[in-house]
Coordinates of C-alpha atoms in Angstrom, one line a residue:
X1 CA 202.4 209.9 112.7
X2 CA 200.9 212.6 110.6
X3 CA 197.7 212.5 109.0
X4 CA 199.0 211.4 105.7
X5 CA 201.2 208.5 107.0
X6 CA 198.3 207.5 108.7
X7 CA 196.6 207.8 105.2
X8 CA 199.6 205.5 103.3
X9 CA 198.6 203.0 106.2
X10 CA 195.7 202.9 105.1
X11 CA 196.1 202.5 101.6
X12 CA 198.5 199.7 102.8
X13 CA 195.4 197.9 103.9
X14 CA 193.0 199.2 101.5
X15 CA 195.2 197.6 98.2
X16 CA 195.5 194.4 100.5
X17 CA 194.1 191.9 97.0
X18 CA 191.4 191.1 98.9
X19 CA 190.2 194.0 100.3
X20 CA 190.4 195.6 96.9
X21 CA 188.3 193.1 95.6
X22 CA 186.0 193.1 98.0
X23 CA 185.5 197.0 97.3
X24 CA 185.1 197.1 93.9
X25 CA 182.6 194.1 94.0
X26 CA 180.9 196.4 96.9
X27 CA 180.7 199.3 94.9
X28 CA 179.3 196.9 91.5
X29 CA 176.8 195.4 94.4
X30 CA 175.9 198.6 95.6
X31 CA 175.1 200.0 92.6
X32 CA 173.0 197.3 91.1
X33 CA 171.0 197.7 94.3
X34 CA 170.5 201.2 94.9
X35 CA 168.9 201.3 91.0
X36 CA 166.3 199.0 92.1
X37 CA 163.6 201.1 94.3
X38 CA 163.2 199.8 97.7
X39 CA 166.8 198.3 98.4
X40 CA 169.2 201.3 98.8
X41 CA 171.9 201.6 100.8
X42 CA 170.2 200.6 104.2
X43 CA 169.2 196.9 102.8
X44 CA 171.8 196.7 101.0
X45 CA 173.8 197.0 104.3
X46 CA 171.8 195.0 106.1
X47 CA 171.8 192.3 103.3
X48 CA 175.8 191.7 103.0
X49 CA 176.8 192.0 106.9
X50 CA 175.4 188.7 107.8
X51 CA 176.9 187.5 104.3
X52 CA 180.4 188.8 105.3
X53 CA 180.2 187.8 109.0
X54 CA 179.4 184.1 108.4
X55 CA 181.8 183.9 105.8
X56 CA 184.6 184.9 108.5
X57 CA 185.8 188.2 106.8
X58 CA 187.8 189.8 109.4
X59 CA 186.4 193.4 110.8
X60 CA 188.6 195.8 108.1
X61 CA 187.5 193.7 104.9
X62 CA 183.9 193.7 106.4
X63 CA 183.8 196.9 106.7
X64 CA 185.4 198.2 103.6
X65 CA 182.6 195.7 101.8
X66 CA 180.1 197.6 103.7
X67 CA 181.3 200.9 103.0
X68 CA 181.7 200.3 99.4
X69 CA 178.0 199.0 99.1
X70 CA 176.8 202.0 100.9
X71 CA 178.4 204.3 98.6
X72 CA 177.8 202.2 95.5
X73 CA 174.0 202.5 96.3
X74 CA 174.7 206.6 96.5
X75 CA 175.6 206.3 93.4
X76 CA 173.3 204.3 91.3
X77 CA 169.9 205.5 92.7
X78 CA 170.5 208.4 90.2
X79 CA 170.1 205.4 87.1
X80 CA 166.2 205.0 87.6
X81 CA 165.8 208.5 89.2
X82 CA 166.6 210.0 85.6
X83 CA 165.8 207.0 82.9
X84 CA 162.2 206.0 84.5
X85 CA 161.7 208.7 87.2
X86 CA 161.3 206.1 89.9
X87 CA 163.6 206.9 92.4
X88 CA 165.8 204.2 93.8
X89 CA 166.4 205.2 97.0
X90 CA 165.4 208.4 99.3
X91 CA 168.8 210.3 98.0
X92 CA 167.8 210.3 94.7
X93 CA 164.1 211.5 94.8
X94 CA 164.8 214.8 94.1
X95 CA 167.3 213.6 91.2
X96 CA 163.9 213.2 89.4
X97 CA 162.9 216.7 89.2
X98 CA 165.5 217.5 86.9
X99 CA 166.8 214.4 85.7
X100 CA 163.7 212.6 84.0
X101 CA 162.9 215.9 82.1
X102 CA 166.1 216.0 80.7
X103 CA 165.8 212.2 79.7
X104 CA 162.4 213.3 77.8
X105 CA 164.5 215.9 76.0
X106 CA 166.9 213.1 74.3
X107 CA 169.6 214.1 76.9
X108 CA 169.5 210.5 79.0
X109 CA 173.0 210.2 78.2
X110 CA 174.5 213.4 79.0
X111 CA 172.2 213.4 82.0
X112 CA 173.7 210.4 83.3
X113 CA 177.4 211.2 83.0
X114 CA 176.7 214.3 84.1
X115 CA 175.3 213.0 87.5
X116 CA 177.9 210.1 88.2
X117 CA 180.4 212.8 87.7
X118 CA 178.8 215.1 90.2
X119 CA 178.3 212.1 92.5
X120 CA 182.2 211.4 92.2
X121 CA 183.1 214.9 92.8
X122 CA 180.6 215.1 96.2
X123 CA 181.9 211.6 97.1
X124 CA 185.9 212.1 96.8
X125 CA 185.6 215.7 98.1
X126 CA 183.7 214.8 101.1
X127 CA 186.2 212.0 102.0
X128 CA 189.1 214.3 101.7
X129 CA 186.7 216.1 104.6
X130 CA 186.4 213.5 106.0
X131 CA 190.1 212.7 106.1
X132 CA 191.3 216.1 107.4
X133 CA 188.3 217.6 108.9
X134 CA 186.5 215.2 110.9
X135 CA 187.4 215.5 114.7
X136 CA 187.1 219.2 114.1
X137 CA 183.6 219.0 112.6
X138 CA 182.9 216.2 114.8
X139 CA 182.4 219.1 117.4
X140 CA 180.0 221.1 115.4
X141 CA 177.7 218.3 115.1
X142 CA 177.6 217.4 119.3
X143 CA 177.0 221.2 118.8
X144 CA 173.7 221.1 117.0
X145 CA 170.7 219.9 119.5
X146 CA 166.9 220.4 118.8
X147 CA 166.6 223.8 118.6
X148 CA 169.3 224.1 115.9
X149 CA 167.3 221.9 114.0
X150 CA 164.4 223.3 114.2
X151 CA 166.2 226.8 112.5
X152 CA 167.8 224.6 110.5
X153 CA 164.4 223.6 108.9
X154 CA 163.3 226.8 108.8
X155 CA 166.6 227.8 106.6
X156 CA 165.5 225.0 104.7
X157 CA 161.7 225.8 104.0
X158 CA 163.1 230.0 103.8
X159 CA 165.1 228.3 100.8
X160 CA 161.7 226.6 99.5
X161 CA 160.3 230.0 98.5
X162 CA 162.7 230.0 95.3
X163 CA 159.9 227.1 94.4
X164 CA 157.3 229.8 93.9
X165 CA 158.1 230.4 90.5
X166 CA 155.0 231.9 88.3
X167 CA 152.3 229.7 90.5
X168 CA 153.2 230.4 94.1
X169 CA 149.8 229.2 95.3
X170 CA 150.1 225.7 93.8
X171 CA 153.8 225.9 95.0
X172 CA 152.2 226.6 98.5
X173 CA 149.5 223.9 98.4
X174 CA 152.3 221.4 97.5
X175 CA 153.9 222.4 100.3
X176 CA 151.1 221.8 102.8
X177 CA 150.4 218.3 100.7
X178 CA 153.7 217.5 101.7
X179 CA 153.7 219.1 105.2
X180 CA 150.3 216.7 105.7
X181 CA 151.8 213.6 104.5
X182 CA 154.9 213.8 106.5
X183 CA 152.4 214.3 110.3
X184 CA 150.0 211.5 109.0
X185 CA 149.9 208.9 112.2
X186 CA 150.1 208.9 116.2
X187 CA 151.4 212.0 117.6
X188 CA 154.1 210.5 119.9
X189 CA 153.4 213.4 122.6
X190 CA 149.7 213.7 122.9
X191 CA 148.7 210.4 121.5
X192 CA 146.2 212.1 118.9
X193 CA 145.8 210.2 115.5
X194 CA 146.4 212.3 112.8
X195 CA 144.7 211.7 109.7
X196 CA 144.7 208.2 109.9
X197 CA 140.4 207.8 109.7
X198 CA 140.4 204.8 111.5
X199 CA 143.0 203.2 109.6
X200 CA 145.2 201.2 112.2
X201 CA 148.3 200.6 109.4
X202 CA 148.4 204.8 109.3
X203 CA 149.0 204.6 113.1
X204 CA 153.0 204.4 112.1
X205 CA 152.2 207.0 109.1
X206 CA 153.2 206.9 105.4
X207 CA 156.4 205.2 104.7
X208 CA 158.4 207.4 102.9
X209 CA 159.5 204.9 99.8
X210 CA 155.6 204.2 99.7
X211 CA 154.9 207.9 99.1
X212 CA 158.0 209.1 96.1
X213 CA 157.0 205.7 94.3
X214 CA 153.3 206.9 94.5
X215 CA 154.4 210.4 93.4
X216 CA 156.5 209.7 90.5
X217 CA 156.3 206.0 89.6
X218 CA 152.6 205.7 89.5
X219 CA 151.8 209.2 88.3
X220 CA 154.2 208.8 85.9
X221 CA 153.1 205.3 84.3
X222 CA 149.6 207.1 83.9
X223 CA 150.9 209.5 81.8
X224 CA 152.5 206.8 79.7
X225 CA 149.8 205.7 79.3
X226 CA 147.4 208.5 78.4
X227 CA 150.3 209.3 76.1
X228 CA 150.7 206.0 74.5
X229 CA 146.6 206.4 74.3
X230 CA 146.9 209.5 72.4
X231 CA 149.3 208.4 70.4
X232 CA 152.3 210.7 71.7
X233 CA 155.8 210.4 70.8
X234 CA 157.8 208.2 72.5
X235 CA 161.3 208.7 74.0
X236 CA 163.1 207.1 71.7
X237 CA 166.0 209.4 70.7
X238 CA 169.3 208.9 73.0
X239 CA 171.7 210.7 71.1
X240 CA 175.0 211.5 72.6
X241 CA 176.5 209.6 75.7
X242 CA 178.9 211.9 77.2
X243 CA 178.2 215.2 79.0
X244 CA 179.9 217.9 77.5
X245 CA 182.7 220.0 78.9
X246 CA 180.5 223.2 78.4
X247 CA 177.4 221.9 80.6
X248 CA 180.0 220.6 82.9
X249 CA 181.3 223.8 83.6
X250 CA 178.1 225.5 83.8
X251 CA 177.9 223.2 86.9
X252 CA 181.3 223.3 88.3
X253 CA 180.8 226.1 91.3
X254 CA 176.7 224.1 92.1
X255 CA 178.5 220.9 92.5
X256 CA 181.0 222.5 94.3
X257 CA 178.4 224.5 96.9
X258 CA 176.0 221.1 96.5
X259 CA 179.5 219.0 98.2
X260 CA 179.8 221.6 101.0
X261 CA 176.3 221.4 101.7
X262 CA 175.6 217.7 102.0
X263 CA 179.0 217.4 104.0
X264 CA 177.8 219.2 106.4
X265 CA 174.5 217.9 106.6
X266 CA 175.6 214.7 106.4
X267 CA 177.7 215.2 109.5
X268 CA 174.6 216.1 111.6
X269 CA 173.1 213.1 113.0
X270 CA 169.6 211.8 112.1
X271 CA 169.6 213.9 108.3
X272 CA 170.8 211.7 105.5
X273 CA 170.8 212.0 101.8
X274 CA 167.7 212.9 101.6
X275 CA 167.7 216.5 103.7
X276 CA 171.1 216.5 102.0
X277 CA 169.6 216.9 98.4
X278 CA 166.6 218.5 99.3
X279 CA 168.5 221.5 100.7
X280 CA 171.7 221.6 98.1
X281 CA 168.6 221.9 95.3
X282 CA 166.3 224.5 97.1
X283 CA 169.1 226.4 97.5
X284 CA 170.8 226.3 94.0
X285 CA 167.7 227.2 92.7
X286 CA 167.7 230.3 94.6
X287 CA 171.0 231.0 93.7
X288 CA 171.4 230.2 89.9
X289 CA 167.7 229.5 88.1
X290 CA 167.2 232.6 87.0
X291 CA 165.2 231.5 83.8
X292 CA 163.0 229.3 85.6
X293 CA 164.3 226.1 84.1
X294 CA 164.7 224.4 87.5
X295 CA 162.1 221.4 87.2
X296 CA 162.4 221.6 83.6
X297 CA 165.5 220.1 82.6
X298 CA 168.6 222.0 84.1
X299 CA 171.6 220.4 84.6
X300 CA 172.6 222.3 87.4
X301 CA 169.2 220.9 88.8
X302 CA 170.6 217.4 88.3
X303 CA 174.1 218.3 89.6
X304 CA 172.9 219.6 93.2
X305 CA 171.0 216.6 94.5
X306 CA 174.0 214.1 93.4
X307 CA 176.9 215.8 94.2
X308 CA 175.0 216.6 97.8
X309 CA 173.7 213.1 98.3
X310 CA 177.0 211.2 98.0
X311 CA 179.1 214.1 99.6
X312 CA 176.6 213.3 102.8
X313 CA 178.4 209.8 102.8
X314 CA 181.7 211.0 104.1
X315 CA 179.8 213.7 106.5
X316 CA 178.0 210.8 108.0
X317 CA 180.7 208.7 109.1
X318 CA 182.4 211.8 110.9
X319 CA 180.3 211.5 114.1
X320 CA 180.2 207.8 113.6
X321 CA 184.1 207.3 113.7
X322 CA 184.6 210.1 115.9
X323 CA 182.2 210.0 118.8
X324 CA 180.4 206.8 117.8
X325 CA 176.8 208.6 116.3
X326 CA 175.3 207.5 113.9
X327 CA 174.8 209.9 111.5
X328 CA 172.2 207.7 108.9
X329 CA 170.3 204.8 109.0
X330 CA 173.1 203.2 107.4
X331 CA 176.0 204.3 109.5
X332 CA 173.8 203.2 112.0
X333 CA 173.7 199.6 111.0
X334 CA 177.6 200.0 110.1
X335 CA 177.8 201.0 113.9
X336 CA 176.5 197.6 114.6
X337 CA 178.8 196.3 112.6
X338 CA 181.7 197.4 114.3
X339 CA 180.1 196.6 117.7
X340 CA 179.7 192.7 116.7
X341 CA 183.6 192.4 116.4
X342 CA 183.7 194.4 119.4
X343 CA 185.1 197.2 118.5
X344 CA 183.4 200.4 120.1
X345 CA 183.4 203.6 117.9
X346 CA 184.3 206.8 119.9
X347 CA 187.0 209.3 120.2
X348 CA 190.0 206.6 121.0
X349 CA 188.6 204.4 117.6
X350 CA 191.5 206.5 115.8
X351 CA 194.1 205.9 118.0
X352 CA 193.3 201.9 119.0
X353 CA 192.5 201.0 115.6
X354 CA 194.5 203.4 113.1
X355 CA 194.7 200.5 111.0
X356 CA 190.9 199.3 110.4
X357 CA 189.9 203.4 110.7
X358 CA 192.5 204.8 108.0
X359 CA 191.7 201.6 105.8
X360 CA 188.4 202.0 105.6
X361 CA 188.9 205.6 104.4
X362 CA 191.4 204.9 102.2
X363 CA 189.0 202.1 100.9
X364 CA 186.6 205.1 100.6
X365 CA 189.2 206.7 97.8
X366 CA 189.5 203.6 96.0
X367 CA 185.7 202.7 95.9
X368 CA 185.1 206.5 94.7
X369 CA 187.1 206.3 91.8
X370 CA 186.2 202.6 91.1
X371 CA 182.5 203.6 91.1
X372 CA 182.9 206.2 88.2
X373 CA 185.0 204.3 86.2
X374 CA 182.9 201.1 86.2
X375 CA 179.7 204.2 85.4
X376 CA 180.4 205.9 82.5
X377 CA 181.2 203.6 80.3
X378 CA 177.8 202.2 81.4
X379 CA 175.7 205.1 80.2
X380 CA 175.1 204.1 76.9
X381 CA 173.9 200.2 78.1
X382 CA 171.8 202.5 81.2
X383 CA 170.5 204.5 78.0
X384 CA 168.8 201.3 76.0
X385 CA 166.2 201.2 78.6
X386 CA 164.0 204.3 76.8
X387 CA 164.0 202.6 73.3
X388 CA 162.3 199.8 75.1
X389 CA 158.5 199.8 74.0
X390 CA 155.6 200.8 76.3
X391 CA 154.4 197.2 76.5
X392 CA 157.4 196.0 78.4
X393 CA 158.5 199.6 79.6
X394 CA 155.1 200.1 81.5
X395 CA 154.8 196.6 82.8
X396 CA 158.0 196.9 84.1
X397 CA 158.2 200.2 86.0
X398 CA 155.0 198.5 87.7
X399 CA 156.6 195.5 88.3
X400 CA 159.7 197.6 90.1
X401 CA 157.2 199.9 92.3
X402 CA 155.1 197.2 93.3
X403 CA 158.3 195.2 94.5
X404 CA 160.0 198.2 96.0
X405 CA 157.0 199.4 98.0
X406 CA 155.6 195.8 99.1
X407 CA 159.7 194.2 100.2
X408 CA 160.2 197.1 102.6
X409 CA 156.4 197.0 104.2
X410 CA 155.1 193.4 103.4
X411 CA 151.8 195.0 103.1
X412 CA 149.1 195.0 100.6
X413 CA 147.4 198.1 102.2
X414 CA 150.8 200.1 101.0
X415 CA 150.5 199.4 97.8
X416 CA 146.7 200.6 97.9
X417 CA 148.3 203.2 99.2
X418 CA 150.8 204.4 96.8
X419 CA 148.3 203.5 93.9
X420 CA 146.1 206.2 95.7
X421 CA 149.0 208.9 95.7
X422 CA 150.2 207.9 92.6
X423 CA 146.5 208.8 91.2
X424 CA 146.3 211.9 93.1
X425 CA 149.8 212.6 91.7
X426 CA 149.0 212.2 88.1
X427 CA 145.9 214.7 88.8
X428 CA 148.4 217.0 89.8
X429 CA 150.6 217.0 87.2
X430 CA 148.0 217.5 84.8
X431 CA 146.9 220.7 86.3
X432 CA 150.5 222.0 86.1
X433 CA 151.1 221.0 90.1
X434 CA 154.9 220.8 90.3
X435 CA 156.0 217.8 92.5
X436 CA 159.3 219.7 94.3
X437 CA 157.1 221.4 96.5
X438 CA 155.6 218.2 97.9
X439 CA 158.4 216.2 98.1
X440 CA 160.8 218.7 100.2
X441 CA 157.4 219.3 102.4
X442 CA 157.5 215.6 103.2
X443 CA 161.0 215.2 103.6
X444 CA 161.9 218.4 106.2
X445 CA 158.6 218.5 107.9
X446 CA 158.7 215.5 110.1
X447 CA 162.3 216.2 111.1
X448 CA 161.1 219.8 111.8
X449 CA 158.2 218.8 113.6
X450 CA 160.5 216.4 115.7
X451 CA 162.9 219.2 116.7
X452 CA 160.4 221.7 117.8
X453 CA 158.7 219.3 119.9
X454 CA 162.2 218.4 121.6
X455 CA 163.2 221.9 121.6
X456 CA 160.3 223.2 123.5
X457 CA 160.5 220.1 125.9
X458 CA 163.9 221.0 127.0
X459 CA 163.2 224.1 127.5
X460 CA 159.6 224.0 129.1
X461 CA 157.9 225.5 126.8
X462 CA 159.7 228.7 126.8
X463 CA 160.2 230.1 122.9
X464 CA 163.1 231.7 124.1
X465 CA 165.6 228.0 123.4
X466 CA 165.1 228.9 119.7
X467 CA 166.8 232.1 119.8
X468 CA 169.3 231.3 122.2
X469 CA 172.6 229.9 120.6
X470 CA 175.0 231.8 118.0
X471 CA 174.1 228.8 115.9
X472 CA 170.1 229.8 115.8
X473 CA 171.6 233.2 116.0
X474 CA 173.0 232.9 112.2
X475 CA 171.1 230.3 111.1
X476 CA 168.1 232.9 111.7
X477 CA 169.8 235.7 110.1
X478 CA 170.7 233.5 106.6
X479 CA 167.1 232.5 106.5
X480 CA 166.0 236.0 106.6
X481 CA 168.6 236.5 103.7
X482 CA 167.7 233.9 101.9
X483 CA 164.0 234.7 101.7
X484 CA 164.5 238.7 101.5
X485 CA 167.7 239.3 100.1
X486 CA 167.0 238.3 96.8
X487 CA 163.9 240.7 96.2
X488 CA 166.2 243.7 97.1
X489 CA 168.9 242.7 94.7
X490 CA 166.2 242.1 92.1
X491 CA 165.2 245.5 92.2
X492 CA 168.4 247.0 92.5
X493 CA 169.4 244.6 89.0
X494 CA 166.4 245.6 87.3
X495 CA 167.0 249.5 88.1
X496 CA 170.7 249.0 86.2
X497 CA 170.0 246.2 83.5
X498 CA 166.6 248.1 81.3
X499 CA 166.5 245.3 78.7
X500 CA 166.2 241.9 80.6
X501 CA 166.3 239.8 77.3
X502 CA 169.6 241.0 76.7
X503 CA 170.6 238.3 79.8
X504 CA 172.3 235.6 78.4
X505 CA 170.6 232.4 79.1
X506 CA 172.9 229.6 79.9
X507 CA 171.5 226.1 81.6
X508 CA 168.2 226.4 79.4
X509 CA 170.1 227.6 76.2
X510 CA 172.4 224.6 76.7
X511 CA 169.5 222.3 77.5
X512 CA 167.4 223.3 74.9
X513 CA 169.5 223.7 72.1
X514 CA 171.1 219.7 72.8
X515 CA 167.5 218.6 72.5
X516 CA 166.8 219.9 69.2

């Protein structure tokens, strides 16, 4: 049987009545919890197996409820991310950077369609990936040991220097912030505490929920309220729902690039949303912001994190079906899953259980589609929650933080903590610090740090592992691209085009011109 019979089979079992139901009430789950920061997909998870195991659900319906809660929580972290620039959960931190200004300009609505399409389009595309291309990519990612990592970081950070912008040395202290936070605790090698001073709940280092809630939460509730102080305006005006198909198009080829890029990601074990997003946005902005409205507002800046975050879904249950890897946190819980009806993930999982394998994906399709639809007509309720006034809007983004931060640690020193960043944060911003820098410092550095250790372990030290493979091989030769190639073309450009202001301006014309 073929890979599309195998696919009707599934859909067989997918539109089963109740595993339908229990997808769609997976995805509304989901969503509902990945909005709320300090859920996500992970707890979410974690929260319905017991649920679904007690209740007797048999192993396909349990884990087409799982799947659809994981994607479901994909999909809504976006809804705080952009209305109250408190990120939901770790995919959707970088949806803030362009999201919550564009919520500021009176584009909430727009903004939000814009991203639950984007996530749609990463989600489905990655599945039809998933579908076709996953024993075949399931080899690239048993492919990829420290050392690849490690250059893949270093592509990563190469991409970061498109965050220069007109204030490279605040860009570049941002990124050593971020590089600092991310080694805070016990080096697991040498035993050395790392700025810790003394502190025995740093031993373990910042938790990562504990340190975006700080950044943007906090931060931002203080410039609430200095604004409210000073008598600012407040967001108040909505205006239209619906993204339009002009700005959509302006997007089409970043969501597109942003799908590829957090598939593959995703596939590689140990990365997740989060490296997913924070490389899909580095890069477009390389790519595409040439009017420095990245961080501003762009919608293209909106579309790379969500399209890359959700497309990282479908990559990360590649090496979990396939060779039984984990490629998440949340695959990795979903492996348990399996394992408690004793069913081992591996290579034979597609041939021994076609059935509960080609449901589940063809659940994925369902859930997808069921996600967006059950979205957009949302947007306009999602949208209600800027006209609210500061004295419950404040309260309540407090309220959310403090929950978040203190459910996932149980500890009052984290919330001293992130009420320290948050501070330090707000100090930033009002010295014209942009956040991006930090944030993508935090998020790759540990995971680089991690790989070079490994690498050099394996290798004994000798520097030569890292220029060894023909995956470092490219990987070294796009990073020197990325970083070089752009400052030759700009001087070739600028030798053809004399008048510069004759460029027509597109994501910050569109932007602009909907917020007047």
């Amino acid at each position: 049987m073929g890979t599309f019979g195998h696919l009707l089979q599934g859909f067989s079992v997918a539109l089963l009545p109740v595993n339908l139901a229990l997808a769609l009430a997976g995805g509304f789950i989901g969503t509902m919890m990945g909005a709320l920061p300090g859920l996500g997909p992970i707890n979410g998870v974690v929260i319905l197996l017991p649920i679904a195991y007690a209740a007797g659900l048999p192993a396909d319906s349990t884990l087409i409820l799982l799947m659809a809660v994981y994607m479901g929580a994909e999909f809504g972290g976006r809804v705080s991310s952009i209305l109250l620039n408190v990120p939901g959960d770790a995919g959707a931190v970088i949806t803030t950077l362009d999201g919550h200004p564009l919520a500021k300009k009176g584009l909430a609505g727009p903004a939000l369609a814009l991203s639950g399409i984007s996530s749609f389009i990463g989600g489905m595309l990655s599945i039809v990936g998933l579908t076709f291309f996953g024993p075949l990519l399931a080899k690239l990612a048993i492919s990829f040991g420290p050392a690849e990592y490690f250059v893949l970081m270093v592509f990563a950070f190469a991409t970061l220097t498109s965050m220069m912008g007109s204030s490279p040395a605040k860009s570049l202290i941002g990124t050593c912030l971020g590089l600092m936070l991310a080694v805070v605790g016990v080096d697991s090698t040498t035993g050395v505490l790392r700025y810790t001073f003394g502190e025995p709940e740093l031993y373990d280092g910042v938790e990562f929920l504990t340190v975006v809630v700080g950044l943007f939460a906090i931060s931002e509730v203080l410039l609430l309220l200095e604004h409210s102080h000073a008598g600012g305006v407040k967001i108040t005006k909505v205006g239209r729902v619906m993204v339009s198909w002009k700005e959509l198009m302006l997007c089409k080829w970043t969501i597109l690039r942003s799908t590829v890029i957090g598939f593959i990601v995703g596939v590689l074990p140990g990365t997740g949303a989060s490296v997913a997003s924070a490389i899909s946005y580095s890069t477009e902005k390389r790519l595409v912001d040439r009017e420095g409205t990245f961080g501003k507002g762009d919608f293209r800046g909106l579309a790379a994190p969500e399209a890359a975050n959700n497309a990282s879904v479908g990559g990360a249950m590649v090496p979990m079906l396939t060779l039984g890897i984990p490629g998440s946190g949340t695959t990795a819980v979903l492996l348990g899953a399996l394992m408690l009806f004793n069913i081992n993930p591996g290579p034979l999982l597609f041939e021994q259980q076609p059935a509960l394998v080609w449901g589940v994906i063809a659940s994925m399709y369902i859930a997808t589609a069921a996600l967006l639809v059950m979205n957009l007509p949302m947007v306009k309720i999602f949208t209600k929650v800027l006209q609210l006034p500061d004295w419950i809007l404040i309260p309540g983004i407090v309220v959310l933080s403090v929950l978040g931060v203190f459910s996932v640690n149980g500890s009052t020193f984290s919330l001293l903590v992130m009420i320290g960043l948050g501070v330090f944060a707000y100090i930033l911003r009002t010295l014209n610090y942009p956040m991006a820098p930090v944030v993508l410092g935090f998020v790759l550095g540990e995971l680089m740090e991690d790989s070079l250790r490994r690498a050099l372990s394996i290798s004994g030290g000798e520097i030569g592992i890292l220029f060894a493979s023909p995956i470092v091989k490219i990987l070294w030769v796009l990073s020197l691209l990325v970083v070089f190639a752009p400052l030759f073309l700009n001087k070739l450009v600028a030798g053809q085009i004399p008048a510069p202001a004759d460029v027509p301006a597109d994501a910050a014309v569109v932007a602009a011109g909907e917020a007047e």
